[in-house]
CSV table of C-alpha atoms in Angstrom, one decimal:
chain,number,residue,atom,x,y,z
A,1088,MET,CA,113.0,109.8,-154.1
A,1089,SER,CA,112.0,111.0,-150.5
A,1090,HIS,CA,108.7,112.6,-151.4
A,1091,ALA,CA,107.5,110.0,-153.8
A,1092,ALA,CA,104.8,107.4,-153.0
A,1093,GLY,CA,106.3,104.4,-151.0
A,1094,PRO,CA,106.1,100.8,-151.7
A,1095,SER,CA,103.1,99.1,-153.3
A,1096,ALA,CA,101.8,98.0,-149.9
A,1097,THR,CA,101.8,101.5,-148.6
A,1098,SER,CA,100.3,102.8,-151.9
A,1099,SER,CA,97.6,100.2,-151.8
A,1100,ALA,CA,96.8,101.0,-148.2
A,1101,ALA,CA,96.5,104.8,-149.1
A,1102,SER,CA,94.2,103.9,-152.0
A,1103,GLY,CA,92.1,101.7,-149.7
A,1104,VAL,CA,91.7,104.7,-147.3
A,1105,ARG,CA,90.7,107.0,-150.2
A,1106,ILE,CA,88.2,104.4,-151.5
A,1107,ALA,CA,86.7,104.0,-148.0
A,1108,GLN,CA,86.4,107.8,-147.7
A,1109,THR,CA,84.4,108.0,-151.0
A,1110,PRO,CA,80.9,106.9,-149.8
A,1111,VAL,CA,81.0,109.2,-146.8
A,1112,VAL,CA,82.0,112.2,-148.9
A,1113,LEU,CA,79.4,111.4,-151.6
A,1114,ALA,CA,76.7,110.9,-148.8
A,1115,LEU,CA,77.5,114.3,-147.4
A,1116,LEU,CA,77.4,115.9,-150.8
A,1117,LEU,CA,74.0,114.4,-151.6
A,1118,GLY,CA,72.6,115.4,-148.1
A,1119,ALA,CA,73.7,119.0,-148.6
A,1120,GLY,CA,72.2,119.0,-152.0
A,1121,VAL,CA,68.8,117.7,-150.8
A,1122,ALA,CA,68.8,120.2,-147.9
A,1123,GLY,CA,69.7,123.0,-150.4
A,1124,LEU,CA,67.0,122.0,-152.8
A,1125,SER,CA,64.4,122.1,-150.1
A,1126,VAL,CA,65.1,125.7,-148.9
A,1127,LEU,CA,66.6,127.6,-151.8
A,1128,GLY,CA,65.0,129.6,-154.7
A,1129,PRO,CA,65.0,128.6,-158.3
A,1130,VAL,CA,68.3,130.1,-159.3
A,1131,GLN,CA,70.1,128.6,-156.3
A,1132,GLN,CA,68.4,125.3,-156.8
A,1133,THR,CA,69.8,125.2,-160.4
A,1134,ALA,CA,73.1,126.0,-159.1
A,1135,VAL,CA,72.9,123.0,-156.4
A,1136,VAL,CA,71.9,120.7,-159.4
A,1137,LEU,CA,74.8,121.8,-161.3
A,1138,ALA,CA,77.1,121.5,-158.2
A,1139,LEU,CA,76.0,118.0,-157.7
A,1140,GLY,CA,76.4,117.1,-161.4
A,1141,LEU,CA,79.9,118.3,-161.4
A,1142,GLY,CA,80.8,117.8,-157.7
A,1143,VAL,CA,80.2,114.1,-157.5
A,1144,PRO,CA,82.5,113.0,-160.2
A,1145,ALA,CA,85.0,115.8,-159.0
A,1146,ALA,CA,84.9,114.3,-155.6
A,1147,ILE,CA,85.5,110.8,-156.8
A,1148,LEU,CA,88.5,112.1,-159.0
A,1149,PHE,CA,89.8,114.1,-156.1
A,1150,LEU,CA,89.7,111.1,-153.6
A,1151,ALA,CA,91.0,108.6,-156.0
A,1152,ARG,CA,93.6,110.7,-157.7
A,1153,PRO,CA,94.2,114.0,-155.6
A,1154,TYR,CA,96.6,115.4,-158.0
A,1155,LEU,CA,94.2,115.1,-161.0
A,1156,GLY,CA,91.5,116.7,-158.7
A,1157,LEU,CA,93.7,119.6,-157.9
A,1158,ALA,CA,94.6,119.9,-161.6
A,1159,ALA,CA,91.0,120.0,-162.5
A,1160,TYR,CA,90.4,122.7,-159.9
A,1161,LEU,CA,93.3,124.9,-161.1
A,1162,LEU,CA,92.1,124.5,-164.7
A,1163,VAL,CA,88.5,125.5,-163.8
A,1164,LEU,CA,89.2,128.3,-161.3
A,1165,PRO,CA,90.0,131.1,-163.6
A,1166,LEU,CA,87.0,130.4,-165.7
A,1167,LEU,CA,84.5,131.1,-163.0
A,1168,VAL,CA,83.0,134.6,-163.0
A,1169,ASP,CA,82.5,136.5,-159.7
A,1170,ARG,CA,78.8,136.2,-159.2
A,1171,PRO,CA,77.1,135.5,-155.8
A,1172,ILE,CA,75.4,132.2,-155.8
A,1173,ALA,CA,74.6,131.1,-152.1
A,1174,ALA,CA,75.4,132.2,-148.6
A,1175,GLY,CA,77.5,135.1,-149.9
A,1176,PHE,CA,79.8,132.8,-151.8
A,1177,ASN,CA,80.5,133.2,-155.5
A,1178,GLY,CA,81.3,130.4,-157.9
A,1179,GLY,CA,85.1,130.6,-157.3
A,1180,GLU,CA,84.8,130.6,-153.6
A,1181,LEU,CA,82.3,127.7,-153.7
A,1182,VAL,CA,84.6,125.6,-155.8
A,1183,THR,CA,87.6,126.5,-153.7
A,1184,LEU,CA,85.7,125.5,-150.5
A,1185,GLY,CA,84.8,122.2,-152.1
A,1186,ALA,CA,88.4,121.7,-153.3
A,1187,LEU,CA,89.8,122.6,-149.7
A,1188,LEU,CA,87.3,120.2,-148.1
A,1189,LEU,CA,88.1,117.3,-150.4
A,1190,GLY,CA,91.8,118.2,-150.1
A,1191,VAL,CA,91.7,117.8,-146.2
A,1192,ALA,CA,89.8,114.5,-146.7
A,1193,SER,CA,92.6,113.3,-149.1
A,1194,LEU,CA,95.2,114.2,-146.6
A,1195,TRP,CA,94.5,111.2,-144.3
A,1196,ALA,CA,96.1,108.8,-146.7
A,1197,VAL,CA,99.2,110.8,-147.0
A,1198,ARG,CA,99.3,112.6,-143.7
A,1199,GLU,CA,103.0,111.8,-143.2
A,1200,ARG,CA,103.8,114.5,-145.9
A,1201,LEU,CA,102.1,117.3,-144.1
A,1202,GLY,CA,105.0,117.9,-141.7
A,1203,PRO,CA,107.7,118.3,-144.6
A,1204,THR,CA,105.2,120.3,-146.6
A,1205,LEU,CA,104.6,122.8,-143.9
A,1206,ARG,CA,108.4,123.1,-143.2
A,1207,SER,CA,109.0,123.6,-147.0
A,1208,LEU,CA,106.4,126.3,-147.3
A,1209,ARG,CA,106.9,127.8,-143.9
A,1210,PRO,CA,108.1,131.2,-145.1
A,1211,VAL,CA,104.7,131.9,-146.8
A,1212,VAL,CA,102.1,129.7,-144.9
A,1213,TRP,CA,102.6,131.2,-141.5
A,1214,PRO,CA,102.5,134.9,-142.5
A,1215,LEU,CA,99.3,134.1,-144.5
A,1216,VAL,CA,97.8,132.5,-141.3
A,1217,GLY,CA,99.0,135.6,-139.4
A,1218,LEU,CA,97.1,137.7,-142.0
A,1219,THR,CA,93.9,135.9,-141.3
A,1220,LEU,CA,94.2,136.7,-137.6
A,1221,VAL,CA,95.1,140.4,-138.3
A,1222,SER,CA,92.1,140.6,-140.7
A,1223,LEU,CA,89.8,139.3,-137.9
A,1224,VAL,CA,91.2,141.8,-135.3
A,1225,SER,CA,90.8,144.7,-138.0
A,1226,LEU,CA,87.2,143.7,-138.7
A,1227,ILE,CA,86.3,143.6,-134.8
A,1228,ALA,CA,88.2,147.1,-134.2
A,1229,ASN,CA,86.3,148.7,-137.2
A,1230,ARG,CA,82.9,146.9,-136.3
A,1231,VAL,CA,82.4,145.5,-139.8
A,1232,ASP,CA,79.3,143.4,-139.6
A,1233,ASP,CA,78.7,142.8,-143.4
A,1234,PHE,CA,78.8,139.0,-143.9
A,1235,GLY,CA,80.4,139.1,-147.4
A,1236,GLU,CA,83.2,141.4,-146.2
A,1237,ILE,CA,83.9,139.2,-143.3
A,1238,LEU,CA,83.8,136.1,-145.4
A,1239,GLY,CA,86.3,137.5,-147.9
A,1240,ALA,CA,88.8,138.8,-145.3
A,1241,LEU,CA,89.0,135.5,-143.5
A,1242,PHE,CA,88.6,133.0,-146.4
A,1243,LYS,CA,91.0,134.5,-148.8
A,1244,PHE,CA,94.4,134.1,-147.0
A,1245,LEU,CA,93.5,130.7,-145.6
A,1246,ALA,CA,92.7,129.6,-149.2
A,1247,PHE,CA,96.0,130.8,-150.4
A,1248,ALA,CA,97.9,128.8,-147.8
A,1249,GLY,CA,95.6,125.8,-148.1
A,1250,VAL,CA,95.9,125.3,-151.9
A,1251,ALA,CA,99.7,125.8,-151.7
A,1252,VAL,CA,99.9,123.2,-149.2
A,1253,LEU,CA,97.7,120.6,-151.1
A,1254,VAL,CA,99.7,121.3,-154.5
A,1255,HIS,CA,103.0,120.7,-152.7
A,1256,MET,CA,101.8,117.6,-150.9
A,1257,HIS,CA,100.3,115.9,-153.9
A,1258,ALA,CA,102.9,117.0,-156.6
A,1259,THR,CA,105.1,114.2,-155.5
A,1260,ASP,CA,106.8,113.4,-158.8
A,1261,ARG,CA,107.7,115.1,-162.2
A,1262,ARG,CA,104.5,113.9,-163.8
A,1263,ARG,CA,102.1,115.2,-161.2
A,1264,ALA,CA,103.9,118.6,-160.8
A,1265,GLU,CA,103.9,119.1,-164.5
A,1266,THR,CA,100.3,118.0,-164.8
A,1267,MET,CA,99.2,120.8,-162.3
A,1268,LEU,CA,101.4,123.2,-164.0
A,1269,ARG,CA,99.9,122.5,-167.4
A,1270,ALA,CA,96.4,122.9,-165.9
A,1271,VAL,CA,97.1,126.4,-164.8
A,1272,LEU,CA,98.5,127.3,-168.3
A,1273,MET,CA,95.6,125.7,-170.1
A,1274,GLY,CA,93.2,127.6,-167.8
A,1275,ALA,CA,95.1,130.7,-168.9
A,1276,LEU,CA,94.8,129.7,-172.5
A,1277,LEU,CA,91.0,129.3,-172.2
A,1278,VAL,CA,90.7,132.7,-170.5
A,1279,ALA,CA,92.8,134.3,-173.3
A,1280,ILE,CA,90.7,132.6,-176.0
A,1281,TYR,CA,87.5,134.1,-174.4
A,1282,ALA,CA,89.0,137.5,-173.8
A,1283,VAL,CA,90.1,137.8,-177.5
A,1284,VAL,CA,86.7,136.5,-178.8
A,1285,ALA,CA,84.7,138.7,-176.4
A,1286,TYR,CA,86.8,141.7,-177.6
A,1287,LEU,CA,86.2,141.0,-181.3
A,1288,LEU,CA,82.5,140.5,-180.7
A,1289,GLY,CA,82.2,143.6,-178.6
A,1290,TRP,CA,81.0,141.9,-175.3
A,1291,SER,CA,83.7,143.7,-173.4
A,1292,TYR,CA,82.6,147.1,-174.6
A,1293,ASP,CA,82.0,149.6,-171.7
A,1294,GLU,CA,79.4,152.3,-172.7
A,1295,TYR,CA,80.3,154.4,-169.6
A,1296,TYR,CA,83.9,154.9,-170.6
A,1297,ASP,CA,83.3,154.3,-174.3
A,1298,TRP,CA,86.1,151.7,-174.7
A,1299,ASN,CA,86.5,148.1,-175.5
A,1300,ARG,CA,89.1,146.5,-173.2
A,1301,ALA,CA,89.5,142.7,-173.1
A,1302,ARG,CA,88.9,141.2,-169.6
A,1303,GLY,CA,88.1,137.7,-170.2
A,1304,THR,CA,86.4,135.9,-167.2
A,1305,PHE,CA,87.6,138.4,-164.7
A,1306,GLU,CA,85.7,141.5,-163.7
A,1307,HIS,CA,88.5,143.8,-164.5
A,1308,TYR,CA,90.9,144.1,-167.4
A,1309,ASN,CA,93.9,144.8,-165.1
A,1310,THR,CA,93.2,141.4,-163.3
A,1311,MET,CA,93.0,139.4,-166.5
A,1312,ALA,CA,96.2,141.0,-167.8
A,1313,GLY,CA,98.0,140.2,-164.6
A,1314,PHE,CA,97.0,136.5,-165.0
A,1315,MET,CA,98.3,136.5,-168.6
A,1316,VAL,CA,101.6,138.0,-167.3
A,1317,LEU,CA,101.8,135.2,-164.8
A,1318,ALA,CA,101.1,132.4,-167.2
A,1319,SER,CA,102.6,133.6,-170.5
A,1320,MET,CA,106.4,133.1,-170.0
A,1321,PRO,CA,106.0,129.6,-168.4
A,1322,THR,CA,103.7,128.7,-171.5
A,1323,LEU,CA,106.5,129.9,-173.7
A,1324,ALA,CA,109.0,127.8,-171.8
A,1325,MET,CA,106.8,124.8,-172.2
A,1326,ALA,CA,106.6,125.5,-176.0
A,1327,SER,CA,110.4,125.4,-176.1
A,1328,LEU,CA,110.7,122.3,-174.1
A,1329,THR,CA,108.0,120.1,-175.5
A,1330,ARG,CA,109.3,117.7,-178.1
A,1331,ARG,CA,106.0,116.5,-179.7
A,1332,PRO,CA,105.1,119.1,-182.6
A,1333,PRO,CA,101.3,119.3,-181.8
A,1334,LEU,CA,101.9,120.1,-178.1
A,1335,ARG,CA,104.7,122.6,-179.2
A,1336,LEU,CA,102.2,124.3,-181.6
A,1337,LEU,CA,99.5,124.4,-178.9
A,1338,PHE,CA,101.7,126.1,-176.3
A,1339,ALA,CA,103.2,128.5,-178.9
A,1340,ALA,CA,99.6,129.5,-179.9
A,1341,ALA,CA,98.7,129.8,-176.3
A,1342,PHE,CA,101.6,132.2,-175.7
A,1343,LEU,CA,100.6,134.3,-178.7
A,1344,LEU,CA,96.9,134.5,-177.6
A,1345,GLN,CA,98.0,135.4,-174.0
A,1346,ILE,CA,100.2,138.2,-175.3
A,1347,THR,CA,97.3,139.4,-177.5
A,1348,ALA,CA,94.9,139.5,-174.6
A,1349,ILE,CA,97.4,141.5,-172.6
A,1350,LEU,CA,97.6,144.1,-175.3
A,1351,LEU,CA,93.9,144.1,-175.9
A,1352,SER,CA,93.4,144.8,-172.2
A,1353,LEU,CA,95.2,148.1,-172.8
A,1354,THR,CA,96.8,147.6,-169.4
A,1355,LEU,CA,100.2,149.4,-169.7
A,1356,GLY,CA,101.2,148.1,-166.3
A,1357,ALA,CA,101.0,144.5,-167.5
A,1358,ILE,CA,103.0,145.2,-170.7
A,1359,ALA,CA,105.7,147.0,-168.6
A,1360,SER,CA,105.7,144.2,-166.0
A,1361,LEU,CA,106.0,141.5,-168.6
A,1362,LEU,CA,109.1,143.2,-170.0
A,1363,VAL,CA,110.6,143.9,-166.6
A,1364,GLY,CA,110.0,140.3,-165.4
A,1365,ALA,CA,111.8,139.0,-168.5
A,1366,LEU,CA,114.7,141.4,-168.0
A,1367,LEU,CA,115.1,140.6,-164.3
A,1368,THR,CA,115.1,136.8,-165.0
A,1369,LEU,CA,117.5,137.1,-167.9
A,1370,VAL,CA,120.0,139.2,-165.9
A,1371,PHE,CA,119.7,137.6,-162.4
A,1372,ILE,CA,118.5,134.1,-163.0
A,1373,ALA,CA,119.6,132.6,-166.3
A,1374,ARG,CA,122.2,133.2,-168.9
A,1375,ILE,CA,120.1,131.8,-171.7
A,1376,GLY,CA,121.5,131.7,-175.1
A,1377,TRP,CA,120.1,134.0,-177.6
A,1378,GLY,CA,119.3,131.3,-179.9
A,1379,ARG,CA,116.8,129.7,-177.4
A,1380,ILE,CA,114.8,132.8,-176.7
A,1381,LEU,CA,114.8,134.2,-180.2
A,1382,ASN,CA,111.7,132.4,-181.2
A,1383,GLY,CA,109.8,133.7,-178.3
A,1384,ALA,CA,111.1,137.3,-178.8
A,1385,LEU,CA,109.9,137.2,-182.4
A,1386,LEU,CA,106.4,136.0,-181.3
A,1387,LEU,CA,106.2,138.7,-178.7
A,1388,CYS,CA,107.3,141.5,-181.2
A,1389,ALA,CA,104.8,140.1,-183.8
A,1390,GLY,CA,101.9,140.0,-181.5
A,1391,PHE,CA,102.8,143.6,-180.2
A,1392,ALA,CA,103.2,145.1,-183.6
A,1393,VAL,CA,99.9,143.5,-184.9
A,1394,VAL,CA,97.8,144.5,-181.9
A,1395,VAL,CA,99.3,148.1,-181.7
A,1396,ALA,CA,98.7,148.6,-185.5
A,1397,ALA,CA,95.1,147.5,-185.3
A,1398,ASN,CA,94.1,149.2,-182.1
A,1399,PRO,CA,94.2,153.1,-182.0
A,1400,LEU,CA,93.2,153.1,-178.3
A,1401,LEU,CA,96.4,151.2,-177.4
A,1402,ARG,CA,98.4,153.6,-179.5
A,1403,ASP,CA,96.7,156.7,-177.7
A,1404,LYS,CA,97.5,155.0,-174.3
A,1405,LEU,CA,101.1,154.5,-175.2
A,1406,THR,CA,101.4,158.2,-176.2
A,1407,GLN,CA,99.9,159.2,-172.8
A,1408,PHE,CA,102.2,157.0,-170.7
A,1409,ASP,CA,103.2,159.9,-168.5
A,1410,GLU,CA,99.6,160.6,-167.5
A,1411,ARG,CA,99.2,157.1,-166.6
A,1412,ILE,CA,102.2,157.5,-164.3
A,1413,VAL,CA,100.8,160.6,-162.7
A,1414,ASP,CA,97.5,158.8,-162.1
A,1415,ARG,CA,99.2,156.1,-160.2
A,1416,PHE,CA,101.0,158.6,-158.1
A,1417,ARG,CA,97.5,160.0,-157.2
A,1418,THR,CA,96.5,156.6,-155.9
A,1419,TYR,CA,99.6,156.1,-154.0
A,1420,ALA,CA,99.0,159.5,-152.3
A,1421,VAL,CA,95.5,158.4,-151.3
A,1422,GLY,CA,96.9,155.2,-149.9
A,1423,VAL,CA,99.5,156.9,-147.8
A,1424,SER,CA,97.0,159.4,-146.3
A,1425,MET,CA,94.5,156.7,-145.4
A,1426,PHE,CA,97.2,154.5,-144.0
A,1427,ARG,CA,98.5,157.3,-141.8
A,1428,ASP,CA,95.2,158.1,-140.5
A,1429,GLU,CA,94.1,154.5,-139.6
A,1430,PHE,CA,97.7,153.2,-138.8
A,1431,LEU,CA,96.9,150.5,-136.2
A,1432,PHE,CA,94.0,148.6,-137.5
A,1433,GLY,CA,93.2,150.0,-140.9
A,1434,PHE,CA,89.8,150.4,-142.3
A,1435,GLY,CA,88.9,146.7,-141.9
A,1436,SER,CA,87.7,146.1,-145.4
A,1437,GLN,CA,87.9,147.5,-149.0
A,1438,GLN,CA,84.3,148.7,-148.9
A,1439,ARG,CA,84.7,150.7,-145.8
A,1440,ALA,CA,87.8,152.3,-147.2
A,1441,LEU,CA,86.0,153.2,-150.3
A,1442,ASP,CA,83.2,154.7,-148.2
A,1443,ALA,CA,85.8,156.8,-146.4
A,1444,LEU,CA,87.3,157.9,-149.7
A,1445,TRP,CA,84.1,158.8,-151.5
A,1446,PHE,CA,81.9,160.0,-148.6
A,1447,GLY,CA,84.1,160.8,-145.6
A,1448,ASP,CA,85.0,164.3,-144.4
A,1449,ALA,CA,88.9,163.7,-144.6
A,1450,ASP,CA,89.0,164.5,-148.4
A,1451,TYR,CA,91.5,161.8,-149.2
A,1452,GLY,CA,91.0,162.0,-152.8
A,1453,LEU,CA,92.4,165.6,-153.0
A,1454,THR,CA,96.3,164.9,-153.4
A,1455,ASP,CA,99.2,167.0,-154.5
A,1456,PHE,CA,99.1,165.2,-157.8
A,1457,GLY,CA,95.3,166.0,-158.5
A,1458,ALA,CA,92.0,164.5,-157.5
A,1459,SER,CA,91.5,160.7,-157.4
A,1460,SER,CA,88.4,158.7,-156.6
A,1461,VAL,CA,90.1,155.2,-156.4
A,1462,LEU,CA,92.1,153.3,-153.7
A,1463,SER,CA,95.8,153.0,-154.0
A,1464,HIS,CA,96.7,150.8,-157.1
A,1465,ASN,CA,99.4,149.0,-155.0
A,1466,SER,CA,99.1,145.7,-153.2
A,1467,LEU,CA,101.3,146.8,-150.3
A,1468,LEU,CA,99.6,150.0,-149.7
A,1469,THR,CA,96.2,148.5,-150.1
A,1470,MET,CA,97.0,146.0,-147.4
A,1471,GLY,CA,98.1,148.8,-145.0
A,1472,VAL,CA,95.1,150.7,-145.6
A,1473,GLU,CA,92.7,147.6,-145.0
A,1474,LYS,CA,94.6,145.9,-142.2
A,1475,GLY,CA,96.9,148.6,-140.7
A,1476,PHE,CA,100.6,148.4,-139.9
A,1477,VAL,CA,100.8,144.8,-138.7
A,1478,GLY,CA,99.0,143.6,-141.8
A,1479,LEU,CA,101.3,145.6,-144.1
A,1480,ILE,CA,104.3,144.0,-142.3
A,1481,LEU,CA,103.0,140.5,-142.5
A,1482,PHE,CA,102.1,141.0,-146.2
A,1483,ALA,CA,105.7,142.1,-146.8
A,1484,LEU,CA,106.8,139.0,-145.1
A,1485,VAL,CA,104.6,137.0,-147.4
A,1486,ILE,CA,106.4,138.6,-150.5
A,1487,VAL,CA,109.8,138.1,-148.9
A,1488,GLY,CA,108.9,134.5,-148.2
A,1489,VAL,CA,107.9,133.9,-151.7
A,1490,LEU,CA,111.2,135.3,-152.9
A,1491,ARG,CA,113.1,133.0,-150.5
A,1492,LEU,CA,111.2,129.9,-151.7
A,1493,LEU,CA,111.8,130.8,-155.4
A,1494,PHE,CA,115.6,131.1,-154.8
A,1495,ARG,CA,115.9,128.2,-152.3
A,1496,HIS,CA,116.6,125.6,-155.0
A,1497,TYR,CA,118.1,128.0,-157.5
A,1498,ALA,CA,121.4,126.0,-157.9
A,1499,ALA,CA,119.5,122.7,-158.5
A,1500,LEU,CA,117.1,124.1,-160.9
A,1501,ARG,CA,119.5,126.0,-163.0
A,1502,ALA,CA,121.8,123.0,-163.1
A,1503,SER,CA,118.9,120.6,-164.1
A,1504,THR,CA,118.7,119.7,-167.9
A,1505,ARG,CA,115.1,119.0,-167.3
A,1506,TRP,CA,113.8,122.1,-165.6
A,1507,SER,CA,116.3,124.9,-166.3
A,1508,LEU,CA,114.4,126.6,-169.0
A,1509,LEU,CA,111.0,125.9,-167.3
A,1510,TYR,CA,112.3,127.5,-164.1
A,1511,SER,CA,113.4,130.7,-166.0
A,1512,GLY,CA,109.9,130.9,-167.7
A,1513,LEU,CA,108.2,130.5,-164.2
A,1514,MET,CA,110.3,133.2,-162.7
A,1515,MET,CA,109.7,135.6,-165.6
A,1516,GLY,CA,106.0,135.3,-165.0
A,1517,ILE,CA,106.3,135.4,-161.3
A,1518,PHE,CA,108.7,138.4,-161.3
A,1519,GLY,CA,106.4,140.2,-163.8
A,1520,PHE,CA,103.3,139.5,-161.8
A,1521,LEU,CA,104.9,140.8,-158.5
A,1522,PHE,CA,106.1,143.9,-160.2
A,1523,GLN,CA,102.5,144.7,-161.6
A,1524,ASN,CA,101.4,144.6,-157.9
A,1525,PHE,CA,103.1,148.0,-157.7
A,1526,SER,CA,100.5,149.4,-160.1
A,1527,ASN,CA,97.5,147.0,-159.5
A,1528,ASN,CA,96.1,145.0,-156.7
A,1529,LEU,CA,96.6,141.5,-158.2
A,1530,VAL,CA,97.8,139.2,-155.5
A,1531,LEU,CA,94.9,140.3,-153.2
A,1532,HIS,CA,92.4,139.1,-155.9
A,1533,ALA,CA,91.1,135.7,-154.5
A,1534,ARG,CA,91.3,133.6,-157.7
A,1535,LEU,CA,94.5,135.2,-158.9
A,1536,GLY,CA,96.1,135.0,-155.5
A,1537,ILE,CA,95.3,131.2,-155.3
A,1538,LEU,CA,96.8,130.6,-158.7
A,1539,PHE,CA,99.9,132.5,-157.9
A,1540,PHE,CA,100.5,130.5,-154.7
A,1541,ALA,CA,99.9,127.3,-156.5
A,1542,LEU,CA,102.6,128.2,-159.0
A,1543,VAL,CA,105.0,129.0,-156.1
A,1544,ALA,CA,104.3,125.6,-154.5
A,1545,ILE,CA,104.9,124.0,-157.9
A,1546,VAL,CA,108.3,125.8,-158.2
A,1547,VAL,CA,109.3,124.6,-154.7
A,1548,ARG,CA,108.4,121.0,-155.5
A,1549,LEU,CA,110.3,121.2,-158.8
A,1550,GLY,CA,113.3,122.4,-156.8
A,1551,GLU,CA,113.2,119.4,-154.5
A,1552,LEU,CA,112.7,117.0,-157.3
A,1553,ALA,CA,115.7,118.6,-159.1
A,1554,GLU,CA,117.8,118.0,-156.0
A,1555,GLU,CA,116.9,114.4,-156.2
A,1556,ASP,CA,117.5,114.0,-159.9
A,1557,GLU,CA,120.5,111.9,-161.1
A,1558,PRO,CA,123.0,113.9,-163.3
A,1559,GLY,CA,122.3,113.8,-167.0
A,1560,GLU,CA,118.5,113.1,-166.9
A,1561,GLU,CA,116.8,114.3,-170.1
A,1562,ALA,CA,114.4,117.3,-170.4
A,1563,PRO,CA,110.6,116.4,-170.4
A,1564,ALA,CA,109.0,115.2,-173.6
């Protein structure tokens, strides 16, 4: 296997380098912690203590077994709420920054893999780097000086590319790739459990709108539902592939909880996107026998029927589907008008675009479809509004690059007895997620975008491994 670890001598040398790095990294962590404790307030000091308590073992794990460190990061990331902690960073950004720094430290021992990884992920990595540069130009042109907005604009796209590169580099064999994939799916299970429990206990009730919509650990129900769309079908595929009954039961229960969380979010775009993703995959990717998808279809129908029967709000939204479509057209009209007026550089940031919509003299909210007070619920239009024409083109190239990567190893994955069904499940989730971006801004959400590009990198690595497989290898246990 060309991408796997080399002979034992090489492996020992790599381990030795990682072990030698560990004291340096720990010293830096402790030094930063002591400095932080001396200048920060009580809340931030508590955060520093927690970061040290969790960060030190995480650093040791990351440097000793990088793929396990990445798996732990992908598991924890969706559970972190978006609350500012220090220096304008929230929990997810701080953990991501730590993972990227540790990831860079881990690359020295396997630096020979960096070139092949960059070539493998080139259709996505370079447009993301270009988006970072365009974001900087847009911020300068619009004289945006808010630290949080600048940080978000520059950090997000580099994090997408960086995590994808690290996942691809360290998923060097079947076990490591599947470990990272399971980490994402288990993170989705924990989010789904919390979303359902919070809904039942009324924690997600919104007094302003007088509704209870599940949103889990995300700040918005649409975002949580998008994560469930991304993860639910791969979860179902894992339930079908796993031979051990306890694991099969776990993945089946996870799938049912994720579907329930989607329905409790009352996000019609997620429901429609899940169905569209499944249909596109069945028609264009796989000719799967009905016997193999019947159990999943029955679970899907059962979950849908139970939640619809028990939730009058969902029934009302389903009967008002046409109004939801008109509402999306209003947001599209807002996006087109704003993009037209700031064609070259965009508005620079989401907050500046919102200020122009709410308080500007252009009356962007008055559209031919009625009044709207929200930005376009469409990732492509939103990128055009924020970054201008070049940003929109680069973002479109990112999506095209993702599709290229997903289809690059199509023949090998479809022919693989090990990964054919898993590939179909991943494609269902990714297609559904991408489709939902026409009605929600999902991939632009930092945590969700990172998880999305991590899954894309896993698919690429699975494809490369499938091309190296010997014919007749068995499916995973």
